[in-house]
C-alpha cells in the first residue's frame, strides 16, 4: 500500500485510526462527522444577532398567523420531537456518544406519567395530580437514563449505538408484553395535559406556548452547559479521552453526567409528547421511532443545538404533507433516502449544507481572487 | 440575516400550503378516508379503501344531491399516527365526514379525538375493539360494523355440535383477540364447553414452538385467533411438530389473507369452522351483487383479491352508511350536522350481509355467519356458510349487569 | 481469582439447576421440547449473528442493514424455490444474492469511509430503511411462507419421551454445527482466514505487510452478508418472511453479539445459545416476562463483562 493510501487510511484528522492497543477507539471513530465547534466563552464573543431576534419573534408570533392545526400538529409536535432529538445531539455531537436510547428515556417518562397520573386505565393508573406525577415521571426517567448511560459508557463510542439500540428494543418488548404495569399493546389512553390557573393546556395555542417554553429552556440549557467548564470538559473528552484522563478529569463520571443531563431533556420532551398525543403505546417507543429521532438529529445537523429543531420541523412537515406530495406509503423510502444522502454527502445535515452554501456564495468582497 | 430569511420563506410556504388546502365549493361534500397502507395490515388497508371507493362508485360519486370528494390518508396501525392523520384530514383538509380507521387500537384513539370535534361526524372504518363503543363512547362516533365479539356469536354452539368439548385458546395478546375469545366463550361456556388453557402469544412473535409444546393431550380442538402472518406461521409449525388437532378459526384467521397465502400447507385448513361478519359462499342476491361489483371494478390483475376481504366489506358498509345518511337528509349538513347524525342513529342500513341498526352507543346490531372451509373445483379454498345469526348486539345476548369487556382473564371456564 | 470465578458460576448455576429440576419433575416432555426448541432457534441466531460479528470484528462496521440482508436472502430463496423446486438451490441463491449486495455496499460505499465507524453505521441505518421499503414496494406486505423440502417436511416420530419433533427444526442443529465448524476452519486454516484474524488484531500491521486490505474487507463483508441471506432462507421456512422480520433478526444478532462477545465467532455461538434458550424457556414458562429475562441477561453482561463473555479487548 503506498504512502498516500496509508494517509488516507489514517483518517481525516491525521490521527491513527488503526490503533493497536485497546480502549481508545473514540480517537478513531468518525469524529469527522462532527467537526469541532468553536466554543465562545465570553458573552461579547456571542452577541445576539438580528436573525436570532427574527426567529424568536417568528416562533412567538406563530400561532397568530398560523391555523390552529399548524400550530398544534406542526409547531408543537416538531418542538417536542426537537427537544428529544436535542438530547441526542447533545450526547452525540458534543459528547461523542450516539445514544439511540433517548426515545426510550422519553418513553419511560411518558409511561411513568401515565401510570402515576391520570389516564383512561383506572385500574393501572394511580391518578395523582400532575404537579406530583410530572416531577416523579421525569425523576424516574432521569434515573433510568443515567443507568443506561452507566451501562453504555464502559465500552467505546461505536458500541454505544448497538447497546442503546438493544436496550431500546428491550424496553419496547417489555411495554408490549407486560400487562400488570404497562398495559401491553393497548398502552395508556386519555393522558391529557392539565388545566392550570384556568388555562386549558389541551388547547392548541396554550399547549404550543408550553412546548415552546420548554424548547427554549432546553436550548439555552444546552448552550449554557456547553460554555460551562463541564461542557468544555465533555467536548475535550469527546476529542481525546486519554489526554483528558491524564489531565485528571474523571472521564466515566463526566460521560455519565452527560447522560443524566440528556435524560432530563429527553424526559421533558417525553412528557410533552404524551400530552400531545393524548396516549402512549409500545409503538411510541418502538424501533421506528428510536431510529426516527436519530434521523431527525442527523438531518438537522449535530454541530449546533438548533439543528435538531430544524430537523424535526422538516421531518414533521414531510410526514404530515407526504400524502399530498407523493404516495404516503413510500414515506419510509423518502425519509431513508434523504437520511442516506445527508450522511453520504453532507454529514453535518442541513446546517452543514447551509454553512457550505454560505461559504460558497457569500464570499466577502475584495477577497483574494 | 440570511438564516432568518430562510425561516421566513419556509413559514410563508407552509402558510400558503395551509390555506390552499381549504378551497372547496359549497356543493361538494368532503369525506376523509383513513386506512392502514403501511405496515402489517397494508394489504387489508388497501382492500378497505377499495371497498369504500366501491360504495362511492356505485352512486356515481354523488350523494344527497352533492358531489363526493374523497381525501385519503394512511396510517400504519399505530394510534398516534392515526390521530395525526385524522387531525390533518379534519382540521387541515376540512373534511365534513370522517371514515376510518382500520385497527382496534387506532379506533379507540380516533374515538377520543372525535370528542374534540363535535361538529364533524366520525364513522368507523373496520376497527373492531369492544371498548370503542362500550367504554366512554363518543356521541359523534358511529360504528356500522359489528365488532370482534359479535362476530363470534354462534361459533360456540357450532363447536359443540362438532363434538369439541374441550378447547384450547391460542390468540394474540391484544384487545381484538380478547373480544373474539369472549364472543366464543360466552356461549361455549354457557352450554357446557370447557377451556382449560389460554395461550396469549406476544404480537409479532413468530416462534410458536413453546405454545405448541404446551398443548395438552386431552383437548378436542384449538381456537386459533391469529391474523395474517402469525396464523400461517402457526399452522406450519404445528404440522411440522406432528400436531393433528382440528382448528377453530377466529374471524381474521381463515380470511382471504391466509387462504391465499403462497405455500403448500393450505390443504390442512379444509373443515375448519370459523365465524365472522361475512362468508364468501353466502348466496343472498345482495351479497352476490356486491362480490360481482367488486370483481368487475377491481380485477385480480390490479392487485385485488379474488373475492372481497373482510376489510373491503366492512369499509364498504360504513361508507355506504355515510352516503345513505346524506341521501336521507338530502345533503343537509348544516347546524353542526345534528340532523345528519340523528338520521344515522335511527336508520336501518341495508348491507350485502343483511340489515344493520345502531344501538344506544351507536354500535351496530348485525349478523354473524358461521362458516366452514371447503375446497372448490378449481382447488381454491373458501368459506361455506353453515348458519347465520341475526340481531347480534354488543351485549352478546347477556344482561348489561352481567357483561364485562373481554380481557385476558375474562371470561373463564377451565 | 479462582474463588471469584467459582463463586460466580455457583450463583448462576444453582438457580438454573433448581429450575431445571423442578421443570423436569413438573412436565418433562415440555422441558425437553423447549430445550430442543431453544437450541434450534439458537442455531438460526448463530448463523445470522456470525455474519454480523465477522463484519464487526474486522471492519469495526456495525452493519445495521444486516436484517435487511436477511430479508432479501429469504425472499430470493423463496422465489428460487418456487421456480426451481430445489431447496438447496434456494439456500445457495439466498447466500449469493445477499453476498453480492454486501459486496456492492462495501466496494461502492464503505470503502471510501474507512475509519469513520460512526458514519458507516449511519449509512447502514439509511440503507436498511431504504432496502426494507424497496422490498416492501416490490414484493408486497403479504406473508411468504416457504415450504420445507419434502425430505425434511413433517414430524420426526419415535423419539423417546417427546414422541414427535419437527424434522426441519431438528435438522437445524447439525446445520448450525456444520456452519460453525466450516467458519472455524475458514478462519483458522485458510490464508484468507489468517489475514482476517490478523486484521482483527491489528489492521495497520496487516496493511503494512503488503496484503490487499480492500480485497480482504470485501471478501469478509460478502461472507458476512451471505450468511445473513443464508439464514434468511432457513428462517423463511421456519418463521415465514414478512416485513418486520428484518428488525427482529437484527436485534437478535445485536444481543447475541453483545452477550457473546464482539468479533468472536465462538462468542456468537455462546451468545446464540444463551439467547435462544432464554427466549424459548421464557416463552414456554412465563410468556409475559420472557423479554425481561433477555433484558436481565443483557444488563448483567454489560455491567460485568462489557465486552461480552468471550469478547477480546480490541
PDB file of N, CA and C in Angstrom, chain A residues 50-51 54-55 58 65 67-70 72-73 77 176-177 179 185-186 189-190 192 202 204 276-277 279 281 283-284 288-289 306 310 313 317 320-321 323-324 328-329 332 351 354 362, chain B residues 1-4 6-8 10-11 14-15 18-19 37-38 72-74 77-81 83-85 87-88 91-93 105 108-109 112 115-116 136 173-175 178 202-203 408:
ATOM      1  N   UNK A  50     -29.306  39.812  14.583  1.00  0.00           N
ATOM      2  CA  UNK A  50     -30.651  40.121  14.095  1.00  0.00           C
ATOM      3  C   UNK A  50     -31.424  38.859  13.783  1.00  0.00           C
ATOM      4  N   UNK A  51     -30.746  37.840  13.226  1.00  0.00           N
ATOM      5  CA  UNK A  51     -31.513  36.649  12.855  1.00  0.00           C
ATOM      6  C   UNK A  51     -32.020  35.902  14.077  1.00  0.00           C
ATOM      7  N   UNK A  54     -35.244  37.606  14.888  1.00  0.00           N
ATOM      8  CA  UNK A  54     -36.281  37.274  13.925  1.00  0.00           C
ATOM      9  C   UNK A  54     -36.902  35.919  14.216  1.00  0.00           C
ATOM     10  N   UNK A  55     -36.023  34.940  14.485  1.00  0.00           N
ATOM     11  CA  UNK A  55     -36.535  33.590  14.772  1.00  0.00           C
ATOM     12  C   UNK A  55     -37.390  33.632  16.028  1.00  0.00           C
ATOM     13  N   UNK A  58     -40.690  35.191  15.253  1.00  0.00           N
ATOM     14  CA  UNK A  58     -41.480  34.269  14.431  1.00  0.00           C
ATOM     15  C   UNK A  58     -42.107  33.166  15.287  1.00  0.00           C
ATOM     16  N   UNK A  65     -50.503  33.917  13.162  1.00  0.00           N
ATOM     17  CA  UNK A  65     -50.823  33.888  11.737  1.00  0.00           C
ATOM     18  C   UNK A  65     -51.023  32.473  11.197  1.00  0.00           C
ATOM     19  N   UNK A  67     -52.776  28.575  11.300  1.00  0.00           N
ATOM     20  CA  UNK A  67     -54.030  27.947  11.724  1.00  0.00           C
ATOM     21  C   UNK A  67     -53.779  27.114  12.982  1.00  0.00           C
ATOM     22  N   UNK A  68     -54.827  26.857  13.766  1.00  0.00           N
ATOM     23  CA  UNK A  68     -54.635  26.028  14.969  1.00  0.00           C
ATOM     24  C   UNK A  68     -54.052  24.667  14.631  1.00  0.00           C
ATOM     25  N   UNK A  69     -54.433  24.126  13.476  1.00  0.00           N
ATOM     26  CA  UNK A  69     -53.892  22.827  13.090  1.00  0.00           C
ATOM     27  C   UNK A  69     -52.382  22.892  12.955  1.00  0.00           C
ATOM     28  N   UNK A  70     -51.904  23.915  12.214  1.00  0.00           N
ATOM     29  CA  UNK A  70     -50.466  24.038  12.025  1.00  0.00           C
ATOM     30  C   UNK A  70     -49.755  24.276  13.345  1.00  0.00           C
ATOM     31  N   UNK A  72     -50.598  23.322  16.257  1.00  0.00           N
ATOM     32  CA  UNK A  72     -50.548  22.126  17.085  1.00  0.00           C
ATOM     33  C   UNK A  72     -49.760  21.011  16.427  1.00  0.00           C
ATOM     34  N   UNK A  73     -50.213  20.597  15.236  1.00  0.00           N
ATOM     35  CA  UNK A  73     -49.619  19.394  14.656  1.00  0.00           C
ATOM     36  C   UNK A  73     -48.215  19.645  14.137  1.00  0.00           C
ATOM     37  N   UNK A  77     -45.650  19.637  17.728  1.00  0.00           N
ATOM     38  CA  UNK A  77     -45.055  18.313  17.535  1.00  0.00           C
ATOM     39  C   UNK A  77     -43.561  18.422  17.216  1.00  0.00           C
ATOM     40  N   UNK A 176     -44.648  -4.013  25.544  1.00  0.00           N
ATOM     41  CA  UNK A 176     -45.592  -4.754  24.727  1.00  0.00           C
ATOM     42  C   UNK A 176     -46.123  -5.975  25.463  1.00  0.00           C
ATOM     43  N   UNK A 177     -45.238  -6.649  26.210  1.00  0.00           N
ATOM     44  CA  UNK A 177     -45.629  -7.929  26.786  1.00  0.00           C
ATOM     45  C   UNK A 177     -46.150  -7.839  28.206  1.00  0.00           C
ATOM     46  N   UNK A 179     -48.492  -6.716  31.153  1.00  0.00           N
ATOM     47  CA  UNK A 179     -49.836  -6.180  31.321  1.00  0.00           C
ATOM     48  C   UNK A 179     -50.094  -5.613  32.691  1.00  0.00           C
ATOM     49  N   UNK A 185     -50.127  -4.051  24.704  1.00  0.00           N
ATOM     50  CA  UNK A 185     -50.323  -3.440  23.408  1.00  0.00           C
ATOM     51  C   UNK A 185     -51.232  -2.226  23.477  1.00  0.00           C
ATOM     52  N   UNK A 186     -52.172  -2.235  24.398  1.00  0.00           N
ATOM     53  CA  UNK A 186     -53.110  -1.115  24.492  1.00  0.00           C
ATOM     54  C   UNK A 186     -52.434   0.177  24.869  1.00  0.00           C
ATOM     55  N   UNK A 189     -54.453   5.298  27.298  1.00  0.00           N
ATOM     56  CA  UNK A 189     -55.176   6.327  26.550  1.00  0.00           C
ATOM     57  C   UNK A 189     -55.570   7.445  27.494  1.00  0.00           C
ATOM     58  N   UNK A 190     -56.050   8.531  26.926  1.00  0.00           N
ATOM     59  CA  UNK A 190     -56.597   9.645  27.693  1.00  0.00           C
ATOM     60  C   UNK A 190     -55.604  10.191  28.719  1.00  0.00           C
ATOM     61  N   UNK A 192     -53.981  13.352  29.414  1.00  0.00           N
ATOM     62  CA  UNK A 192     -54.144  14.703  28.886  1.00  0.00           C
ATOM     63  C   UNK A 192     -53.372  15.722  29.685  1.00  0.00           C
ATOM     64  N   UNK A 202     -54.773  21.672  27.003  1.00  0.00           N
ATOM     65  CA  UNK A 202     -55.079  20.784  25.886  1.00  0.00           C
ATOM     66  C   UNK A 202     -55.386  21.590  24.630  1.00  0.00           C
ATOM     67  N   UNK A 204     -54.896  24.153  21.548  1.00  0.00           N
ATOM     68  CA  UNK A 204     -53.730  24.208  20.670  1.00  0.00           C
ATOM     69  C   UNK A 204     -52.745  25.302  21.058  1.00  0.00           C
ATOM     70  N   UNK A 276     -49.186  15.668  23.942  1.00  0.00           N
ATOM     71  CA  UNK A 276     -49.553  15.987  22.560  1.00  0.00           C
ATOM     72  C   UNK A 276     -50.453  14.889  21.980  1.00  0.00           C
ATOM     73  N   UNK A 277     -50.008  13.643  22.130  1.00  0.00           N
ATOM     74  CA  UNK A 277     -50.756  12.538  21.534  1.00  0.00           C
ATOM     75  C   UNK A 277     -51.998  12.170  22.323  1.00  0.00           C
ATOM     76  N   UNK A 279     -51.970   9.878  24.361  1.00  0.00           N
ATOM     77  CA  UNK A 279     -51.870   8.448  24.641  1.00  0.00           C
ATOM     78  C   UNK A 279     -50.408   8.032  24.544  1.00  0.00           C
ATOM     79  N   UNK A 281     -48.318   4.251  23.687  1.00  0.00           N
ATOM     80  CA  UNK A 281     -48.388   2.811  23.420  1.00  0.00           C
ATOM     81  C   UNK A 281     -46.975   2.303  23.179  1.00  0.00           C
ATOM     82  N   UNK A 283     -45.745   1.192  20.602  1.00  0.00           N
ATOM     83  CA  UNK A 283     -45.228   1.658  19.316  1.00  0.00           C
ATOM     84  C   UNK A 283     -44.609   3.036  19.399  1.00  0.00           C
ATOM     85  N   UNK A 284     -45.003   3.833  20.437  1.00  0.00           N
ATOM     86  CA  UNK A 284     -44.394   5.153  20.572  1.00  0.00           C
ATOM     87  C   UNK A 284     -42.904   5.039  20.904  1.00  0.00           C
ATOM     88  N   UNK A 288     -38.978   2.017  15.120  1.00  0.00           N
ATOM     89  CA  UNK A 288     -39.077   3.049  14.094  1.00  0.00           C
ATOM     90  C   UNK A 288     -38.902   4.431  14.698  1.00  0.00           C
ATOM     91  N   UNK A 289     -39.505   4.671  15.883  1.00  0.00           N
ATOM     92  CA  UNK A 289     -39.336   5.999  16.475  1.00  0.00           C
ATOM     93  C   UNK A 289     -37.926   6.197  17.019  1.00  0.00           C
ATOM     94  N   UNK A 306     -29.465  24.197  17.476  1.00  0.00           N
ATOM     95  CA  UNK A 306     -30.685  24.490  16.714  1.00  0.00           C
ATOM     96  C   UNK A 306     -30.937  23.386  15.700  1.00  0.00           C
ATOM     97  N   UNK A 310     -34.508  22.101  13.636  1.00  0.00           N
ATOM     98  CA  UNK A 310     -34.687  22.223  12.188  1.00  0.00           C
ATOM     99  C   UNK A 310     -35.023  20.859  11.592  1.00  0.00           C
ATOM    100  N   UNK A 313     -38.621  19.929  12.334  1.00  0.00           N
ATOM    101  CA  UNK A 313     -39.613  20.644  11.516  1.00  0.00           C
ATOM    102  C   UNK A 313     -39.712  20.007  10.129  1.00  0.00           C
ATOM    103  N   UNK A 317     -43.030  18.074   8.808  1.00  0.00           N
ATOM    104  CA  UNK A 317     -43.669  18.593   7.593  1.00  0.00           C
ATOM    105  C   UNK A 317     -43.795  17.497   6.547  1.00  0.00           C
ATOM    106  N   UNK A 320     -46.419  14.915   7.571  1.00  0.00           N
ATOM    107  CA  UNK A 320     -47.807  15.361   7.515  1.00  0.00           C
ATOM    108  C   UNK A 320     -48.275  15.565   6.094  1.00  0.00           C
ATOM    109  N   UNK A 321     -47.424  16.174   5.282  1.00  0.00           N
ATOM    110  CA  UNK A 321     -47.888  16.528   3.949  1.00  0.00           C
ATOM    111  C   UNK A 321     -47.433  15.556   2.882  1.00  0.00           C
ATOM    112  N   UNK A 323     -48.574  12.772   2.045  1.00  0.00           N
ATOM    113  CA  UNK A 323     -49.635  12.154   1.273  1.00  0.00           C
ATOM    114  C   UNK A 323     -50.154  13.093   0.196  1.00  0.00           C
ATOM    115  N   UNK A 324     -49.927  14.387   0.377  1.00  0.00           N
ATOM    116  CA  UNK A 324     -50.347  15.314  -0.675  1.00  0.00           C
ATOM    117  C   UNK A 324     -49.302  15.408  -1.774  1.00  0.00           C
ATOM    118  N   UNK A 328     -48.080   8.249   0.343  1.00  0.00           N
ATOM    119  CA  UNK A 328     -47.722   8.203   1.745  1.00  0.00           C
ATOM    120  C   UNK A 328     -47.032   6.863   2.073  1.00  0.00           C
ATOM    121  N   UNK A 329     -47.389   5.832   1.284  1.00  0.00           N
ATOM    122  CA  UNK A 329     -46.814   4.515   1.573  1.00  0.00           C
ATOM    123  C   UNK A 329     -45.314   4.507   1.391  1.00  0.00           C
ATOM    124  N   UNK A 332     -41.338   6.020   4.051  1.00  0.00           N
ATOM    125  CA  UNK A 332     -40.103   5.456   4.601  1.00  0.00           C
ATOM    126  C   UNK A 332     -38.976   5.511   3.598  1.00  0.00           C
ATOM    127  N   UNK A 351     -27.716  21.992   8.498  1.00  0.00           N
ATOM    128  CA  UNK A 351     -26.861  23.091   8.938  1.00  0.00           C
ATOM    129  C   UNK A 351     -25.551  23.088   8.173  1.00  0.00           C
ATOM    130  N   UNK A 354     -26.144  24.445   4.813  1.00  0.00           N
ATOM    131  CA  UNK A 354     -26.307  25.887   4.938  1.00  0.00           C
ATOM    132  C   UNK A 354     -24.941  26.560   5.053  1.00  0.00           C
ATOM    133  N   UNK A 362     -21.336  33.582  -0.260  1.00  0.00           N
ATOM    134  CA  UNK A 362     -21.275  34.831   0.470  1.00  0.00           C
ATOM    135  C   UNK A 362     -19.833  35.192   0.760  1.00  0.00           C
TER     136      UNK A 362
ATOM    137  N   UNK B   1     -28.723  37.275   9.257  1.00  0.00           N
ATOM    138  CA  UNK B   1     -29.835  37.811   8.449  1.00  0.00           C
ATOM    139  C   UNK B   1     -30.388  36.738   7.557  1.00  0.00           C
ATOM    140  N   UNK B   2     -29.499  35.999   6.924  1.00  0.00           N
ATOM    141  CA  UNK B   2     -29.956  35.039   5.913  1.00  0.00           C
ATOM    142  C   UNK B   2     -30.714  33.883   6.542  1.00  0.00           C
ATOM    143  N   UNK B   3     -30.271  33.529   7.738  1.00  0.00           N
ATOM    144  CA  UNK B   3     -30.935  32.386   8.379  1.00  0.00           C
ATOM    145  C   UNK B   3     -32.387  32.735   8.650  1.00  0.00           C
ATOM    146  N   UNK B   4     -32.597  34.003   9.087  1.00  0.00           N
ATOM    147  CA  UNK B   4     -33.968  34.415   9.338  1.00  0.00           C
ATOM    148  C   UNK B   4     -34.778  34.413   8.062  1.00  0.00           C
ATOM    149  N   UNK B   6     -34.376  32.513   5.494  1.00  0.00           N
ATOM    150  CA  UNK B   6     -34.729  31.133   5.144  1.00  0.00           C
ATOM    151  C   UNK B   6     -35.937  30.690   5.937  1.00  0.00           C
ATOM    152  N   UNK B   7     -35.910  31.004   7.232  1.00  0.00           N
ATOM    153  CA  UNK B   7     -37.014  30.583   8.089  1.00  0.00           C
ATOM    154  C   UNK B   7     -38.303  31.251   7.658  1.00  0.00           C
ATOM    155  N   UNK B   8     -38.215  32.534   7.313  1.00  0.00           N
ATOM    156  CA  UNK B   8     -39.437  33.230   6.905  1.00  0.00           C
ATOM    157  C   UNK B   8     -40.003  32.644   5.626  1.00  0.00           C
ATOM    158  N   UNK B  10     -39.658  29.648   4.541  1.00  0.00           N
ATOM    159  CA  UNK B  10     -40.257  28.366   4.904  1.00  0.00           C
ATOM    160  C   UNK B  10     -41.644  28.593   5.487  1.00  0.00           C
ATOM    161  N   UNK B  11     -41.730  29.613   6.356  1.00  0.00           N
ATOM    162  CA  UNK B  11     -43.002  29.887   7.011  1.00  0.00           C
ATOM    163  C   UNK B  11     -44.068  30.277   6.000  1.00  0.00           C
ATOM    164  N   UNK B  14     -45.255  27.321   4.091  1.00  0.00           N
ATOM    165  CA  UNK B  14     -46.148  26.482   4.891  1.00  0.00           C
ATOM    166  C   UNK B  14     -47.534  27.115   4.982  1.00  0.00           C
ATOM    167  N   UNK B  15     -47.555  28.424   5.214  1.00  0.00           N
ATOM    168  CA  UNK B  15     -48.846  29.107   5.337  1.00  0.00           C
ATOM    169  C   UNK B  15     -49.629  28.980   4.041  1.00  0.00           C
ATOM    170  N   UNK B  18     -51.077  25.708   3.752  1.00  0.00           N
ATOM    171  CA  UNK B  18     -52.196  25.554   4.681  1.00  0.00           C
ATOM    172  C   UNK B  18     -53.464  26.136   4.089  1.00  0.00           C
ATOM    173  N   UNK B  19     -53.353  27.338   3.537  1.00  0.00           N
ATOM    174  CA  UNK B  19     -54.561  27.968   3.021  1.00  0.00           C
ATOM    175  C   UNK B  19     -55.033  27.317   1.743  1.00  0.00           C
ATOM    176  N   UNK B  37     -52.111   1.816   5.235  1.00  0.00           N
ATOM    177  CA  UNK B  37     -51.499   1.452   3.961  1.00  0.00           C
ATOM    178  C   UNK B  37     -50.036   1.107   4.161  1.00  0.00           C
ATOM    179  N   UNK B  38     -49.587   1.117   5.421  1.00  0.00           N
ATOM    180  CA  UNK B  38     -48.212   0.732   5.686  1.00  0.00           C
ATOM    181  C   UNK B  38     -48.225  -0.326   6.766  1.00  0.00           C
ATOM    182  N   UNK B  72     -57.848  10.811   0.922  1.00  0.00           N
ATOM    183  CA  UNK B  72     -57.328   9.619   1.591  1.00  0.00           C
ATOM    184  C   UNK B  72     -56.185   9.966   2.535  1.00  0.00           C
ATOM    185  N   UNK B  73     -56.049   9.161   3.557  1.00  0.00           N
ATOM    186  CA  UNK B  73     -54.900   9.276   4.456  1.00  0.00           C
ATOM    187  C   UNK B  73     -54.501   7.871   4.862  1.00  0.00           C
ATOM    188  N   UNK B  74     -53.281   7.744   5.288  1.00  0.00           N
ATOM    189  CA  UNK B  74     -52.793   6.419   5.629  1.00  0.00           C
ATOM    190  C   UNK B  74     -52.155   6.407   7.003  1.00  0.00           C
ATOM    191  N   UNK B  77     -51.188   1.389  11.573  1.00  0.00           N
ATOM    192  CA  UNK B  77     -51.741   0.650  12.718  1.00  0.00           C
ATOM    193  C   UNK B  77     -51.241   1.202  14.044  1.00  0.00           C
ATOM    194  N   UNK B  78     -50.612   2.370  14.047  1.00  0.00           N
ATOM    195  CA  UNK B  78     -50.224   2.987  15.319  1.00  0.00           C
ATOM    196  C   UNK B  78     -51.254   4.054  15.679  1.00  0.00           C
ATOM    197  N   UNK B  79     -51.727   4.044  16.914  1.00  0.00           N
ATOM    198  CA  UNK B  79     -52.763   5.021  17.276  1.00  0.00           C
ATOM    199  C   UNK B  79     -52.324   6.474  17.123  1.00  0.00           C
ATOM    200  N   UNK B  80     -51.072   6.789  17.470  1.00  0.00           N
ATOM    201  CA  UNK B  80     -50.689   8.198  17.373  1.00  0.00           C
ATOM    202  C   UNK B  80     -50.611   8.648  15.914  1.00  0.00           C
ATOM    203  N   UNK B  81     -50.168   7.762  15.044  1.00  0.00           N
ATOM    204  CA  UNK B  81     -50.134   8.104  13.625  1.00  0.00           C
ATOM    205  C   UNK B  81     -51.546   8.283  13.094  1.00  0.00           C
ATOM    206  N   UNK B  83     -54.207   9.246  14.753  1.00  0.00           N
ATOM    207  CA  UNK B  83     -54.782  10.511  15.227  1.00  0.00           C
ATOM    208  C   UNK B  83     -54.198  11.686  14.464  1.00  0.00           C
ATOM    209  N   UNK B  84     -52.888  11.632  14.206  1.00  0.00           N
ATOM    210  CA  UNK B  84     -52.278  12.711  13.427  1.00  0.00           C
ATOM    211  C   UNK B  84     -52.903  12.812  12.041  1.00  0.00           C
ATOM    212  N   UNK B  85     -53.081  11.637  11.410  1.00  0.00           N
ATOM    213  CA  UNK B  85     -53.654  11.637  10.064  1.00  0.00           C
ATOM    214  C   UNK B  85     -55.090  12.146  10.096  1.00  0.00           C
ATOM    215  N   UNK B  87     -56.397  14.125  12.343  1.00  0.00           N
ATOM    216  CA  UNK B  87     -56.380  15.546  12.666  1.00  0.00           C
ATOM    217  C   UNK B  87     -56.107  16.361  11.410  1.00  0.00           C
ATOM    218  N   UNK B  88     -55.187  15.859  10.578  1.00  0.00           N
ATOM    219  CA  UNK B  88     -54.878  16.581   9.352  1.00  0.00           C
ATOM    220  C   UNK B  88     -56.106  16.629   8.443  1.00  0.00           C
ATOM    221  N   UNK B  91     -58.800  18.978  10.397  1.00  0.00           N
ATOM    222  CA  UNK B  91     -58.507  20.391  10.650  1.00  0.00           C
ATOM    223  C   UNK B  91     -57.817  21.075   9.481  1.00  0.00           C
ATOM    224  N   UNK B  92     -57.066  20.341   8.704  1.00  0.00           N
ATOM    225  CA  UNK B  92     -56.328  20.964   7.610  1.00  0.00           C
ATOM    226  C   UNK B  92     -57.107  20.844   6.307  1.00  0.00           C
ATOM    227  N   UNK B  93     -57.557  19.618   5.984  1.00  0.00           N
ATOM    228  CA  UNK B  93     -58.275  19.421   4.730  1.00  0.00           C
ATOM    229  C   UNK B  93     -59.766  19.686   4.874  1.00  0.00           C
ATOM    230  N   UNK B 105     -56.847  -0.560  18.101  1.00  0.00           N
ATOM    231  CA  UNK B 105     -56.212   0.465  18.934  1.00  0.00           C
ATOM    232  C   UNK B 105     -56.371   1.843  18.339  1.00  0.00           C
ATOM    233  N   UNK B 108     -59.901   3.307  19.025  1.00  0.00           N
ATOM    234  CA  UNK B 108     -60.114   3.911  20.342  1.00  0.00           C
ATOM    235  C   UNK B 108     -59.517   5.317  20.374  1.00  0.00           C
ATOM    236  N   UNK B 109     -58.318   5.465  19.791  1.00  0.00           N
ATOM    237  CA  UNK B 109     -57.674   6.778  19.800  1.00  0.00           C
ATOM    238  C   UNK B 109     -58.464   7.787  18.968  1.00  0.00           C
ATOM    239  N   UNK B 112     -61.489   8.999  20.799  1.00  0.00           N
ATOM    240  CA  UNK B 112     -61.190  10.039  21.787  1.00  0.00           C
ATOM    241  C   UNK B 112     -61.029  11.388  21.100  1.00  0.00           C
ATOM    242  N   UNK B 115     -64.165  13.405  20.141  1.00  0.00           N
ATOM    243  CA  UNK B 115     -64.850  14.210  21.163  1.00  0.00           C
ATOM    244  C   UNK B 115     -64.413  15.670  21.108  1.00  0.00           C
ATOM    245  N   UNK B 116     -63.242  15.930  20.514  1.00  0.00           N
ATOM    246  CA  UNK B 116     -62.783  17.311  20.426  1.00  0.00           C
ATOM    247  C   UNK B 116     -63.333  18.019  19.190  1.00  0.00           C
ATOM    248  N   UNK B 136     -66.627   4.723  27.565  1.00  0.00           N
ATOM    249  CA  UNK B 136     -66.522   6.138  27.207  1.00  0.00           C
ATOM    250  C   UNK B 136     -66.867   6.414  25.746  1.00  0.00           C
ATOM    251  N   UNK B 173     -51.946 -11.336  21.875  1.00  0.00           N
ATOM    252  CA  UNK B 173     -52.176 -10.681  23.155  1.00  0.00           C
ATOM    253  C   UNK B 173     -52.566  -9.221  22.972  1.00  0.00           C
ATOM    254  N   UNK B 174     -53.739  -8.957  22.459  1.00  0.00           N
ATOM    255  CA  UNK B 174     -54.224  -7.576  22.454  1.00  0.00           C
ATOM    256  C   UNK B 174     -55.739  -7.566  22.370  1.00  0.00           C
ATOM    257  N   UNK B 175     -56.321  -6.373  22.339  1.00  0.00           N
ATOM    258  CA  UNK B 175     -57.758  -6.227  22.600  1.00  0.00           C
ATOM    259  C   UNK B 175     -58.633  -6.999  21.633  1.00  0.00           C
ATOM    260  N   UNK B 178     -59.000 -10.592  22.443  1.00  0.00           N
ATOM    261  CA  UNK B 178     -59.753 -10.766  23.683  1.00  0.00           C
ATOM    262  C   UNK B 178     -61.248 -10.769  23.375  1.00  0.00           C
ATOM    263  N   UNK B 202     -47.314 -13.118  22.259  1.00  0.00           N
ATOM    264  CA  UNK B 202     -46.981 -11.707  22.023  1.00  0.00           C
ATOM    265  C   UNK B 202     -47.094 -11.368  20.548  1.00  0.00           C
ATOM    266  N   UNK B 203     -47.593 -10.169  20.284  1.00  0.00           N
ATOM    267  CA  UNK B 203     -47.758  -9.698  18.912  1.00  0.00           C
ATOM    268  C   UNK B 203     -46.414  -9.686  18.204  1.00  0.00           C
ATOM    269  N   UNK B 408     -57.810 -10.663  29.181  1.00  0.00           N
ATOM    270  CA  UNK B 408     -57.025 -11.898  29.206  1.00  0.00           C
ATOM    271  C   UNK B 408     -57.643 -12.946  30.108  1.00  0.00           C
TER     272      UNK B 408
END
